[in-house]
């Protein structure tokens, strides 16, 4: 094992507590031969065998059949995982950042070394969505994947929606409860979700997708007022990872952004820090994977499922599925990416101003689905406009046009609409 923190220490506990069952399922005894950590003298959970601790991670990798990487981050995890794979050791990792940034190099090393790479824990913790896409849906064609894959941001948005907390109050509560880090940016700015989106899209569409292919908007600009307005119109706002096949353009789009979802959508019911991924497949139809996306024991459950599979292959033969990238679909740019938005603007409450706004939509080829005007007492009307499906680029040009229109006082918010 490399790493013995939140997840690693739970893997060690469960390996010990369930040794007999794991042996029966794997077909061989699983022997933990060493645990590499940064600080061998540091405090550990009582069940961690101190005699197995080492700070020589490379030396440990050189003598293991299965390397469980739970260090996180890029280095030294990348070098150690490459070393393991190239020498033919199976790697089990929960490291979404590493997979999303260096997936091709890792899979390449696995192929060269004849080694297996497992990563169930890298997306949505305990939720078996990697297995679902990689194995259960191997005979189907996926059309779309929509996921709540970051529990911290879902907790924050849920607190804003249900208890009326401001963004800052909700972040502080998430930190107090141990969901958010002291520096919450990886979660609230959407980077963690983007890494998971890249992994999900790669699996769903048999195409290499890296984190650099995923445009990201986090949740810092979502306000309690927007949450309340969403509720009034029968919606919720969730941070979604969205990956879609566009058959006409023969490509895929992958994004992470806050989105309005109808309250009746299955993802709208995902509360607190839970995760869920909806997969829409040609023959299976809509599937939903739901559960705990983080935490020591839930994530350790996913790690151990991979360890049992890896050990089973060592004993009985066989391999994990290889990386599947045969489709090689391009990741589409904004001109070919379908999208819908809700735009809120402050507009001079005078004759002809709404017509000017409608003209900007029309000039950009964007069809308006609904318009709602709030009563204004100060001469500035607040207008909420929801578009029909258009392209990302046309919607961006529309918002730029609105911002330039002198009678539009302010573009208050632009929010994606999903799930209708
Ligand atoms: P922690 O920060 O709790 O633990 C990291 C461990 O790695 C520590 O034991 C640390 O040692 C060790 N470590 C750090 N640097 C080195 C190094 N240079 N050499 C050897 N060991 C080192 O991380 P988590 O357990 O939270 O996460 C582990 C992985 O699992 C990450 O990739 C994360 O993204 C993923 N994951 C985590 C989830 C969670 O809920 N926490 C959920 C899903 C995935 P020391 O103890 O001495 O400091
Ligand atoms: N920080 C992540 C979350 C868990 O809040 O979901 C690790 O991926």
Short mmCIF file of C-alpha atoms and ligand atoms in Angstrom, two decimals:
data_model
loop_
_atom_site.label_atom_id
_atom_site.label_comp_id
_atom_site.label_asym_id
_atom_site.label_seq_id
_atom_site.Cartn_x
_atom_site.Cartn_y
_atom_site.Cartn_z
CA UNK A 1 0.00 0.00 0.00
CA UNK A 2 1.12 3.52 -0.81
CA UNK A 3 -0.57 5.95 1.59
CA UNK A 4 -2.33 5.29 4.85
CA UNK A 5 -4.53 8.34 5.34
CA UNK A 6 -8.32 8.66 5.31
CA UNK A 7 -8.85 5.89 2.76
CA UNK A 8 -5.67 3.85 3.18
CA UNK A 9 -6.13 3.34 6.92
CA UNK A 10 -9.65 1.98 6.30
CA UNK A 11 -8.34 -0.38 3.64
CA UNK A 12 -5.81 -1.69 6.19
CA UNK A 13 -8.59 -2.15 8.78
CA UNK A 14 -10.89 -4.00 6.41
CA UNK A 15 -8.06 -6.18 5.03
CA UNK A 16 -7.48 -7.34 8.61
CA UNK A 17 -11.09 -7.61 9.81
CA UNK A 18 -12.36 -9.44 6.71
CA UNK A 19 -9.21 -11.43 5.90
CA UNK A 20 -10.97 -14.80 5.80
CA UNK A 21 -13.83 -13.63 3.58
CA UNK A 22 -11.47 -11.78 1.26
CA UNK A 23 -9.27 -14.87 0.99
CA UNK A 24 -12.28 -17.00 0.07
CA UNK A 25 -13.44 -14.52 -2.55
CA UNK A 26 -10.01 -13.88 -4.06
CA UNK A 27 -8.89 -17.52 -3.96
CA UNK A 28 -5.70 -16.70 -2.07
CA UNK A 29 -4.62 -15.04 1.15
CA UNK A 30 -4.05 -11.31 0.72
CA UNK A 31 -0.82 -10.45 2.47
CA UNK A 32 -0.15 -6.80 3.19
CA UNK A 33 3.63 -6.62 2.78
CA UNK A 34 4.21 -2.94 3.42
CA UNK A 35 2.67 0.52 3.78
CA UNK A 36 4.55 3.51 2.41
CA UNK A 37 3.83 6.82 4.11
CA UNK A 38 5.45 10.23 4.33
CA UNK A 39 6.01 10.17 8.09
CA UNK A 40 6.69 6.70 9.55
CA UNK A 41 6.81 8.12 13.10
CA UNK A 42 3.43 9.91 12.83
CA UNK A 43 0.23 8.96 14.66
CA UNK A 44 -1.68 6.00 13.15
CA UNK A 45 -4.96 4.23 13.77
CA UNK A 46 -4.43 1.39 16.31
CA UNK A 47 -5.00 -1.37 13.76
CA UNK A 48 -2.21 -0.17 11.42
CA UNK A 49 0.77 -2.55 11.89
CA UNK A 50 3.61 -0.11 12.52
CA UNK A 51 6.23 -2.68 11.53
CA UNK A 52 4.91 -2.51 7.95
CA UNK A 53 5.39 1.27 7.66
CA UNK A 54 8.16 2.48 5.39
CA UNK A 55 9.20 5.69 3.69
CA UNK A 56 10.82 3.72 0.86
CA UNK A 57 7.83 3.65 -1.51
CA UNK A 58 9.88 2.67 -4.58
CA UNK A 59 11.46 -0.26 -2.72
CA UNK A 60 8.02 -1.45 -1.64
CA UNK A 61 6.62 -1.22 -5.17
CA UNK A 62 9.52 -3.37 -6.42
CA UNK A 63 8.41 -6.34 -4.29
CA UNK A 64 4.59 -6.24 -4.56
CA UNK A 65 2.16 -8.19 -6.79
CA UNK A 66 -0.56 -5.59 -6.24
CA UNK A 67 0.14 -1.95 -5.50
CA UNK A 68 -2.69 0.04 -3.90
CA UNK A 69 -1.99 3.73 -4.50
CA UNK A 70 -3.80 5.98 -2.01
CA UNK A 71 -1.32 8.85 -1.82
CA UNK A 72 -3.19 11.19 -4.17
CA UNK A 73 -1.89 14.06 -6.32
CA UNK A 74 0.49 13.73 -9.25
CA UNK A 75 3.97 13.16 -7.80
CA UNK A 76 5.28 10.86 -6.45
CA UNK A 77 2.12 8.86 -7.23
CA UNK A 78 2.70 9.02 -11.01
CA UNK A 79 6.27 7.76 -10.89
CA UNK A 80 5.41 4.97 -8.45
CA UNK A 81 2.35 3.81 -10.40
CA UNK A 82 4.32 3.81 -13.68
CA UNK A 83 7.10 1.83 -11.99
CA UNK A 84 4.58 -0.73 -10.72
CA UNK A 85 2.76 -1.14 -14.03
CA UNK A 86 5.92 -1.37 -16.11
CA UNK A 87 7.21 -4.12 -13.84
CA UNK A 88 3.95 -6.07 -14.27
CA UNK A 89 2.36 -5.38 -10.87
CA UNK A 90 -1.37 -4.71 -10.76
CA UNK A 91 -2.25 -1.20 -9.62
CA UNK A 92 -5.39 -0.25 -7.73
CA UNK A 93 -5.80 3.50 -7.34
CA UNK A 94 -8.37 6.05 -6.22
CA UNK A 95 -6.39 8.90 -7.76
CA UNK A 96 -8.72 10.72 -10.16
CA UNK A 97 -6.32 13.65 -10.57
CA UNK A 98 -3.58 11.32 -11.80
CA UNK A 99 -5.87 9.33 -14.11
CA UNK A 100 -7.45 12.44 -15.65
CA UNK A 101 -4.10 14.11 -16.30
CA UNK A 102 -1.94 11.10 -17.22
CA UNK A 103 -4.39 8.34 -18.18
CA UNK A 104 -2.75 7.49 -21.53
CA UNK A 105 0.71 7.17 -19.94
CA UNK A 106 -0.65 4.90 -17.20
CA UNK A 107 -2.61 2.69 -19.61
CA UNK A 108 0.43 2.60 -21.92
CA UNK A 109 2.65 1.43 -19.06
CA UNK A 110 0.05 -1.22 -18.13
CA UNK A 111 0.02 -2.50 -21.71
CA UNK A 112 3.84 -2.59 -21.86
CA UNK A 113 4.11 -4.36 -18.53
CA UNK A 114 1.20 -6.74 -19.16
CA UNK A 115 -0.28 -5.29 -15.98
CA UNK A 116 -3.81 -4.39 -14.85
CA UNK A 117 -5.02 -0.98 -13.75
CA UNK A 118 -8.11 -0.69 -11.53
CA UNK A 119 -9.68 2.59 -10.38
CA UNK A 120 -13.20 2.06 -9.06
CA UNK A 121 -12.56 4.43 -6.14
CA UNK A 122 -11.50 7.29 -8.42
CA UNK A 123 -15.06 8.26 -9.34
CA UNK A 124 -17.88 8.61 -6.81
CA UNK A 125 -16.23 6.65 -3.97
CA UNK A 126 -18.27 3.57 -3.10
CA UNK A 127 -20.59 3.91 -6.09
CA UNK A 128 -19.71 1.19 -8.65
CA UNK A 129 -19.99 3.40 -11.70
CA UNK A 130 -16.56 2.62 -13.16
CA UNK A 131 -17.45 -1.08 -13.18
CA UNK A 132 -20.89 -0.19 -14.51
CA UNK A 133 -19.50 1.67 -17.51
CA UNK A 134 -16.39 -0.44 -18.12
CA UNK A 135 -18.01 -3.87 -17.75
CA UNK A 136 -21.79 -3.89 -17.25
CA UNK A 137 -22.42 -1.57 -20.22
CA UNK A 138 -19.69 -2.99 -22.48
CA UNK A 139 -22.39 -4.33 -24.80
CA UNK A 140 -24.41 -1.13 -25.03
CA UNK A 141 -23.98 2.34 -26.53
CA UNK A 142 -23.98 5.22 -24.07
CA UNK A 143 -25.66 8.43 -25.18
CA UNK A 144 -25.12 10.58 -22.10
CA UNK A 145 -23.73 10.61 -18.58
CA UNK A 146 -24.92 13.16 -16.02
CA UNK A 147 -23.42 13.03 -12.59
CA UNK A 148 -23.25 14.64 -9.19
CA UNK A 149 -19.70 13.47 -8.57
CA UNK A 150 -18.53 15.88 -5.88
CA UNK A 151 -20.14 15.44 -2.49
CA UNK A 152 -18.74 18.62 -0.97
CA UNK A 153 -20.34 20.89 -3.55
CA UNK A 154 -23.59 18.95 -3.42
CA UNK A 155 -23.64 19.42 0.36
CA UNK A 156 -22.97 23.17 -0.05
CA UNK A 157 -25.69 23.65 -2.68
CA UNK A 158 -28.13 21.54 -0.69
CA UNK A 159 -27.57 23.66 2.43
CA UNK A 160 -28.11 26.82 0.37
CA UNK A 161 -31.31 25.39 -1.11
CA UNK A 162 -32.87 23.86 1.97
CA UNK A 163 -31.60 26.05 4.83
CA UNK A 164 -31.11 29.33 2.97
CA UNK A 165 -27.39 29.53 3.83
CA UNK A 166 -25.16 31.84 1.82
CA UNK A 167 -22.34 30.26 -0.17
CA UNK A 168 -19.76 31.33 2.46
CA UNK A 169 -21.87 30.00 5.35
CA UNK A 170 -22.39 26.69 3.56
CA UNK A 171 -18.65 26.33 2.82
CA UNK A 172 -17.86 27.06 6.49
CA UNK A 173 -20.35 24.37 7.57
CA UNK A 174 -18.87 21.88 5.08
CA UNK A 175 -15.43 22.58 6.54
CA UNK A 176 -16.71 22.21 10.12
CA UNK A 177 -18.22 18.81 9.26
CA UNK A 178 -15.03 17.63 7.51
CA UNK A 179 -16.43 17.53 3.96
CA UNK A 180 -14.46 20.50 2.61
CA UNK A 181 -10.73 21.08 2.89
CA UNK A 182 -9.33 24.25 4.53
CA UNK A 183 -8.68 25.32 0.92
CA UNK A 184 -11.94 24.23 -0.73
CA UNK A 185 -10.99 25.29 -4.26
CA UNK A 186 -10.52 21.79 -5.77
CA UNK A 187 -14.13 21.08 -4.89
CA UNK A 188 -15.92 24.45 -5.26
CA UNK A 189 -14.12 25.44 -8.46
CA UNK A 190 -15.10 22.12 -10.04
CA UNK A 191 -11.62 20.65 -10.65
CA UNK A 192 -12.31 17.42 -8.73
CA UNK A 193 -15.56 16.96 -10.67
CA UNK A 194 -13.77 17.72 -13.96
CA UNK A 195 -11.23 14.94 -13.34
CA UNK A 196 -14.10 12.52 -12.68
CA UNK A 197 -15.97 13.78 -15.76
CA UNK A 198 -12.92 13.03 -17.91
CA UNK A 199 -12.71 9.48 -16.53
CA UNK A 200 -16.45 8.85 -16.99
CA UNK A 201 -16.44 10.23 -20.54
CA UNK A 202 -13.41 8.11 -21.49
CA UNK A 203 -15.19 4.97 -20.29
CA UNK A 204 -18.62 5.85 -21.67
CA UNK A 205 -17.45 6.81 -25.16
CA UNK A 206 -14.35 4.59 -25.64
CA UNK A 207 -12.29 7.70 -26.24
CA UNK A 208 -9.38 9.34 -24.48
CA UNK A 209 -10.63 12.39 -22.59
CA UNK A 210 -8.26 14.36 -20.38
CA UNK A 211 -9.06 16.96 -17.75
CA UNK A 212 -7.80 19.60 -20.22
CA UNK A 213 -10.76 18.71 -22.49
CA UNK A 214 -13.31 19.62 -19.80
CA UNK A 215 -14.49 23.24 -19.52
CA UNK A 216 -15.33 23.92 -15.89
CA UNK A 217 -17.53 26.39 -14.05
CA UNK A 218 -17.60 25.96 -10.29
CA UNK A 219 -20.23 27.06 -7.77
CA UNK A 220 -18.69 30.24 -6.32
CA UNK A 221 -21.12 32.49 -8.20
CA UNK A 222 -24.29 30.61 -7.22
CA UNK A 223 -26.28 32.73 -4.79
CA UNK A 224 -28.91 31.87 -2.18
CA UNK A 225 -31.29 34.10 -4.15
CA UNK A 226 -30.77 32.01 -7.32
CA UNK A 227 -31.41 28.86 -5.30
CA UNK A 228 -34.67 30.32 -3.96
CA UNK A 229 -35.77 31.39 -7.44
CA UNK A 230 -34.95 27.96 -8.81
CA UNK A 231 -37.17 26.43 -6.14
CA UNK A 232 -40.02 28.82 -7.01
CA UNK A 233 -39.92 27.61 -10.62
CA UNK A 234 -39.81 23.93 -9.59
CA UNK A 235 -36.05 23.46 -10.06
CA UNK A 236 -32.89 22.83 -8.09
CA UNK A 237 -29.34 23.89 -8.90
CA UNK A 238 -26.73 21.11 -8.88
CA UNK A 239 -23.08 20.98 -9.93
CA UNK A 240 -23.16 18.46 -12.77
CA UNK A 241 -20.57 16.59 -14.76
CA UNK A 242 -22.17 16.17 -18.18
CA UNK A 243 -20.83 14.07 -21.06
CA UNK A 244 -22.89 13.63 -24.22
CA UNK A 245 -22.60 11.94 -27.56
CA UNK A 246 -23.55 14.19 -30.48
CA UNK A 247 -24.29 11.74 -33.28
CA UNK A 248 -24.76 14.42 -35.95
CA UNK A 249 -21.42 16.06 -35.18
CA UNK A 250 -19.81 12.64 -34.59
CA UNK A 251 -18.21 13.78 -31.36
CA UNK A 252 -18.73 14.20 -27.66
CA UNK A 253 -19.08 17.13 -25.31
CA UNK A 254 -17.85 17.04 -21.73
CA UNK A 255 -18.38 19.81 -19.18
CA UNK A 256 -18.77 20.60 -15.50
CA UNK A 257 -21.10 23.40 -14.50
CA UNK A 258 -23.90 24.34 -12.13
CA UNK A 259 -27.21 23.53 -13.79
CA UNK A 260 -30.90 24.00 -13.21
CA UNK A 261 -32.61 20.65 -12.98
CA UNK A 262 -36.36 20.06 -12.73
CA UNK A 263 -37.26 18.96 -9.20
CA UNK A 264 -38.68 15.78 -10.74
CA UNK A 265 -35.31 14.70 -12.22
CA UNK A 266 -33.72 11.76 -10.33
CA UNK A 267 -30.54 13.78 -9.67
CA UNK A 268 -32.60 16.53 -8.00
CA UNK A 269 -33.33 14.13 -5.13
CA UNK A 270 -29.62 13.63 -4.34
CA UNK A 271 -29.16 15.38 -1.02
CA UNK A 272 -26.26 16.25 1.25
CA UNK A 273 -22.85 14.87 0.35
CA UNK A 274 -24.18 11.94 -1.67
CA UNK A 275 -23.14 11.25 -5.26
CA UNK A 276 -25.17 9.90 -8.16
CA UNK A 277 -24.54 9.25 -11.82
CA UNK A 278 -27.28 8.84 -14.41
CA UNK A 279 -26.28 6.95 -17.55
CA UNK A 280 -28.50 7.02 -20.61
CA UNK A 281 -27.76 4.06 -22.86
CA UNK A 282 -29.27 3.03 -26.16
CA UNK A 283 -30.63 -0.36 -25.08
CA UNK A 284 -30.52 -0.26 -21.27
CA UNK A 285 -32.29 3.10 -21.14
CA UNK A 286 -31.72 5.24 -18.07
CA UNK A 287 -29.64 3.81 -15.20
CA UNK A 288 -28.83 5.55 -11.94
CA UNK A 289 -25.86 4.77 -9.69
CA UNK A 290 -26.22 6.33 -6.23
CA UNK A 291 -24.33 6.30 -2.94
CA UNK A 292 -21.51 7.68 -0.83
CA UNK A 293 -18.92 9.38 -2.99
CA UNK A 294 -16.29 9.91 -0.30
CA UNK A 295 -15.18 8.96 3.19
CA UNK A 296 -12.69 6.38 4.42
CA UNK A 297 -14.80 3.23 4.68
CA UNK A 298 -17.04 3.79 1.61
CA UNK A 299 -14.02 4.52 -0.58
CA UNK A 300 -12.14 1.57 0.93
CA UNK A 301 -15.05 -0.64 -0.13
CA UNK A 302 -14.40 0.30 -3.76
CA UNK A 303 -10.65 -0.17 -3.35
CA UNK A 304 -11.14 -3.65 -1.90
CA UNK A 305 -13.48 -4.70 -4.70
CA UNK A 306 -10.61 -3.93 -7.07
CA UNK A 307 -8.10 -5.74 -4.84
CA UNK A 308 -10.29 -8.86 -4.79
CA UNK A 309 -10.68 -8.73 -8.59
CA UNK A 310 -6.94 -8.21 -9.03
CA UNK A 311 -6.07 -11.08 -6.71
CA UNK A 312 -8.64 -13.32 -8.39
CA UNK A 313 -6.93 -12.73 -11.73
CA UNK A 314 -3.51 -13.48 -10.22
CA UNK A 315 -4.87 -16.79 -8.89
CA UNK A 316 -7.17 -17.93 -11.68
CA UNK A 317 -5.69 -16.09 -14.66
CA UNK A 318 -7.28 -13.40 -16.75
CA UNK A 319 -6.97 -9.64 -16.81
CA UNK A 320 -8.87 -6.47 -16.06
CA UNK A 321 -10.49 -4.90 -19.14
CA UNK A 322 -7.94 -3.03 -21.25
CA UNK A 323 -8.29 0.67 -21.92
CA UNK A 324 -10.88 0.98 -24.70
CA UNK A 325 -10.28 3.97 -26.98
CA UNK A 326 -11.21 2.54 -30.37
CA UNK A 327 -13.97 5.11 -31.00
CA UNK A 328 -11.52 8.04 -30.85
CA UNK A 329 -14.33 10.58 -30.95
CA UNK A 330 -13.33 14.24 -31.03
CA UNK A 331 -14.25 16.38 -28.04
CA UNK A 332 -16.47 19.03 -29.61
CA UNK A 333 -15.98 22.76 -29.26
CA UNK A 334 -18.70 25.32 -28.48
CA UNK A 335 -19.91 25.54 -32.12
CA UNK A 336 -21.08 21.90 -31.98
CA UNK A 337 -22.00 21.52 -28.32
CA UNK A 338 -25.74 21.56 -27.60
CA UNK A 339 -26.85 23.60 -24.59
CA UNK A 340 -29.77 25.42 -23.00
CA UNK A 341 -29.45 28.35 -20.65
CA UNK A 342 -31.44 30.44 -18.24
CA UNK A 343 -30.32 34.07 -18.41
CA UNK A 344 -31.37 36.70 -15.87
CA UNK A 345 -31.00 40.33 -16.85
CA UNK A 346 -31.90 43.72 -15.41
CA UNK A 347 -33.62 45.67 -18.18
CA UNK A 348 -34.91 49.23 -18.56
CA UNK A 349 -38.67 48.89 -18.01
CA UNK A 350 -39.57 50.92 -21.12
CA UNK A 351 -41.41 50.30 -24.40
CA UNK A 352 -39.45 48.21 -26.89
CA UNK A 353 -36.70 46.99 -24.57
CA UNK A 354 -37.99 43.41 -24.40
CA UNK A 355 -38.27 43.40 -28.20
CA UNK A 356 -34.61 44.45 -28.40
CA UNK A 357 -33.64 41.54 -26.14
CA UNK A 358 -35.73 39.11 -28.20
CA UNK A 359 -33.98 40.50 -31.30
CA UNK A 360 -30.55 39.66 -29.86
CA UNK A 361 -31.69 36.07 -29.31
CA UNK A 362 -33.16 35.89 -32.83
CA UNK A 363 -30.10 37.44 -34.48
CA UNK A 364 -27.95 34.72 -32.92
CA UNK A 365 -30.30 31.96 -34.03
CA UNK A 366 -31.35 31.11 -30.48
CA UNK A 367 -35.00 30.29 -29.89
CA UNK A 368 -36.59 31.47 -26.65
CA UNK A 369 -38.60 28.89 -24.73
CA UNK A 370 -39.96 31.07 -21.91
CA UNK A 371 -39.73 34.61 -20.57
CA UNK A 372 -40.68 35.73 -17.10
CA UNK A 373 -40.71 39.36 -16.00
CA UNK A 374 -40.77 40.34 -12.35
CA UNK A 375 -42.67 43.48 -11.42
CA UNK A 376 -40.32 46.45 -11.14
CA UNK A 377 -40.73 49.45 -8.86
CA UNK A 378 -37.46 51.17 -9.74
CA UNK A 379 -37.69 51.24 -13.53
CA UNK A 380 -35.45 48.16 -13.90
CA UNK A 381 -37.31 44.98 -14.77
CA UNK A 382 -35.77 41.64 -13.92
CA UNK A 383 -36.29 39.26 -16.81
CA UNK A 384 -35.63 35.52 -16.75
CA UNK A 385 -35.25 33.92 -20.19
CA UNK A 386 -34.92 30.20 -20.84
CA UNK A 387 -33.75 29.17 -24.30
CA UNK A 388 -34.49 26.12 -26.36
CA UNK A 389 -31.53 23.89 -27.18
CA UNK A 390 -28.96 25.79 -29.20
CA UNK A 391 -25.20 25.65 -29.50
CA UNK A 392 -22.88 26.73 -26.72
CA UNK A 393 -21.30 29.27 -29.10
CA UNK A 394 -24.62 30.85 -30.13
CA UNK A 395 -25.62 31.15 -26.49
CA UNK A 396 -22.30 32.79 -25.63
CA UNK A 397 -22.76 35.29 -28.51
CA UNK A 398 -26.27 36.01 -27.24
CA UNK A 399 -25.02 36.80 -23.73
CA UNK A 400 -22.25 38.99 -25.17
CA UNK A 401 -24.90 40.82 -27.24
CA UNK A 402 -27.06 41.34 -24.15
CA UNK A 403 -24.10 42.73 -22.22
CA UNK A 404 -23.45 45.26 -25.02
CA UNK A 405 -27.08 46.40 -25.32
CA UNK A 406 -27.33 49.80 -23.56
CA UNK A 407 -30.88 49.16 -22.32
CA UNK A 408 -29.72 45.99 -20.53
CA UNK A 409 -28.50 47.30 -17.17
CA UNK A 410 -26.94 44.03 -16.05
CA UNK A 411 -26.58 40.38 -17.00
CA UNK A 412 -27.30 39.01 -13.52
CA UNK A 413 -26.69 35.31 -14.13
CA UNK A 414 -26.28 32.69 -16.83
CA UNK A 415 -27.12 29.14 -15.75
CA UNK A 416 -27.20 25.97 -17.80
CA UNK A 417 -30.45 24.02 -17.94
CA UNK A 418 -30.29 20.22 -18.00
CA UNK A 419 -32.56 17.27 -17.71
CA UNK A 420 -35.74 18.30 -19.53
P1 LIG B 1 -4.84 11.45 2.74
O1 LIG B 1 -4.25 12.80 2.53
O2 LIG B 1 -5.71 11.24 3.92
O3 LIG B 1 -3.65 10.37 2.83
C1 LIG B 1 -2.55 10.43 1.96
C2 LIG B 1 -1.53 9.39 2.43
O4 LIG B 1 -0.45 9.42 1.50
C3 LIG B 1 -0.95 9.65 3.82
O5 LIG B 1 -0.85 8.46 4.53
C4 LIG B 1 0.44 10.22 3.51
O6 LIG B 1 1.42 9.89 4.48
C5 LIG B 1 0.78 9.49 2.25
N1 LIG B 1 1.76 10.24 1.45
C6 LIG B 1 1.73 11.52 1.07
N2 LIG B 1 2.83 11.84 0.37
C7 LIG B 1 3.58 10.70 0.34
C8 LIG B 1 4.82 10.39 -0.22
N3 LIG B 1 5.54 11.30 -0.86
N4 LIG B 1 5.28 9.12 -0.09
C9 LIG B 1 4.58 8.18 0.58
N5 LIG B 1 3.37 8.43 1.14
C10 LIG B 1 2.90 9.68 1.02
O7 LIG B 1 -5.59 11.07 1.38
P2 LIG B 1 -6.96 10.26 1.20
O8 LIG B 1 -6.88 8.97 1.89
O9 LIG B 1 -8.11 11.16 1.50
O10 LIG B 1 -6.99 10.05 -0.39
C11 LIG B 1 -6.17 9.10 -1.01
C12 LIG B 1 -6.58 8.97 -2.48
O11 LIG B 1 -7.93 8.52 -2.55
C13 LIG B 1 -6.54 10.28 -3.28
O12 LIG B 1 -6.13 10.02 -4.58
C14 LIG B 1 -7.97 10.76 -3.24
O13 LIG B 1 -8.31 11.57 -4.34
C15 LIG B 1 -8.71 9.44 -3.32
N6 LIG B 1 -10.06 9.48 -2.81
C16 LIG B 1 -10.27 9.95 -1.55
C17 LIG B 1 -11.57 10.02 -1.05
C18 LIG B 1 -11.84 10.49 0.33
O14 LIG B 1 -13.00 10.49 0.74
N7 LIG B 1 -10.84 10.87 1.11
C19 LIG B 1 -12.71 9.60 -1.88
C20 LIG B 1 -12.35 9.08 -3.17
C21 LIG B 1 -11.07 9.02 -3.60
P3 LIG B 1 1.34 10.45 6.00
O15 LIG B 1 0.19 9.71 6.62
O16 LIG B 1 2.64 10.10 6.59
O17 LIG B 1 1.10 11.92 5.88
N1 LIG B 2 -13.67 15.88 -2.28
C1 LIG B 2 -14.43 14.91 -2.98
C2 LIG B 2 -15.90 15.18 -2.78
C3 LIG B 2 -14.16 13.48 -2.53
O1 LIG B 2 -16.28 16.10 -2.06
O2 LIG B 2 -16.70 14.46 -3.36
C4 LIG B 2 -12.95 12.92 -3.18
O3 LIG B 2 -13.12 12.79 -4.54
#
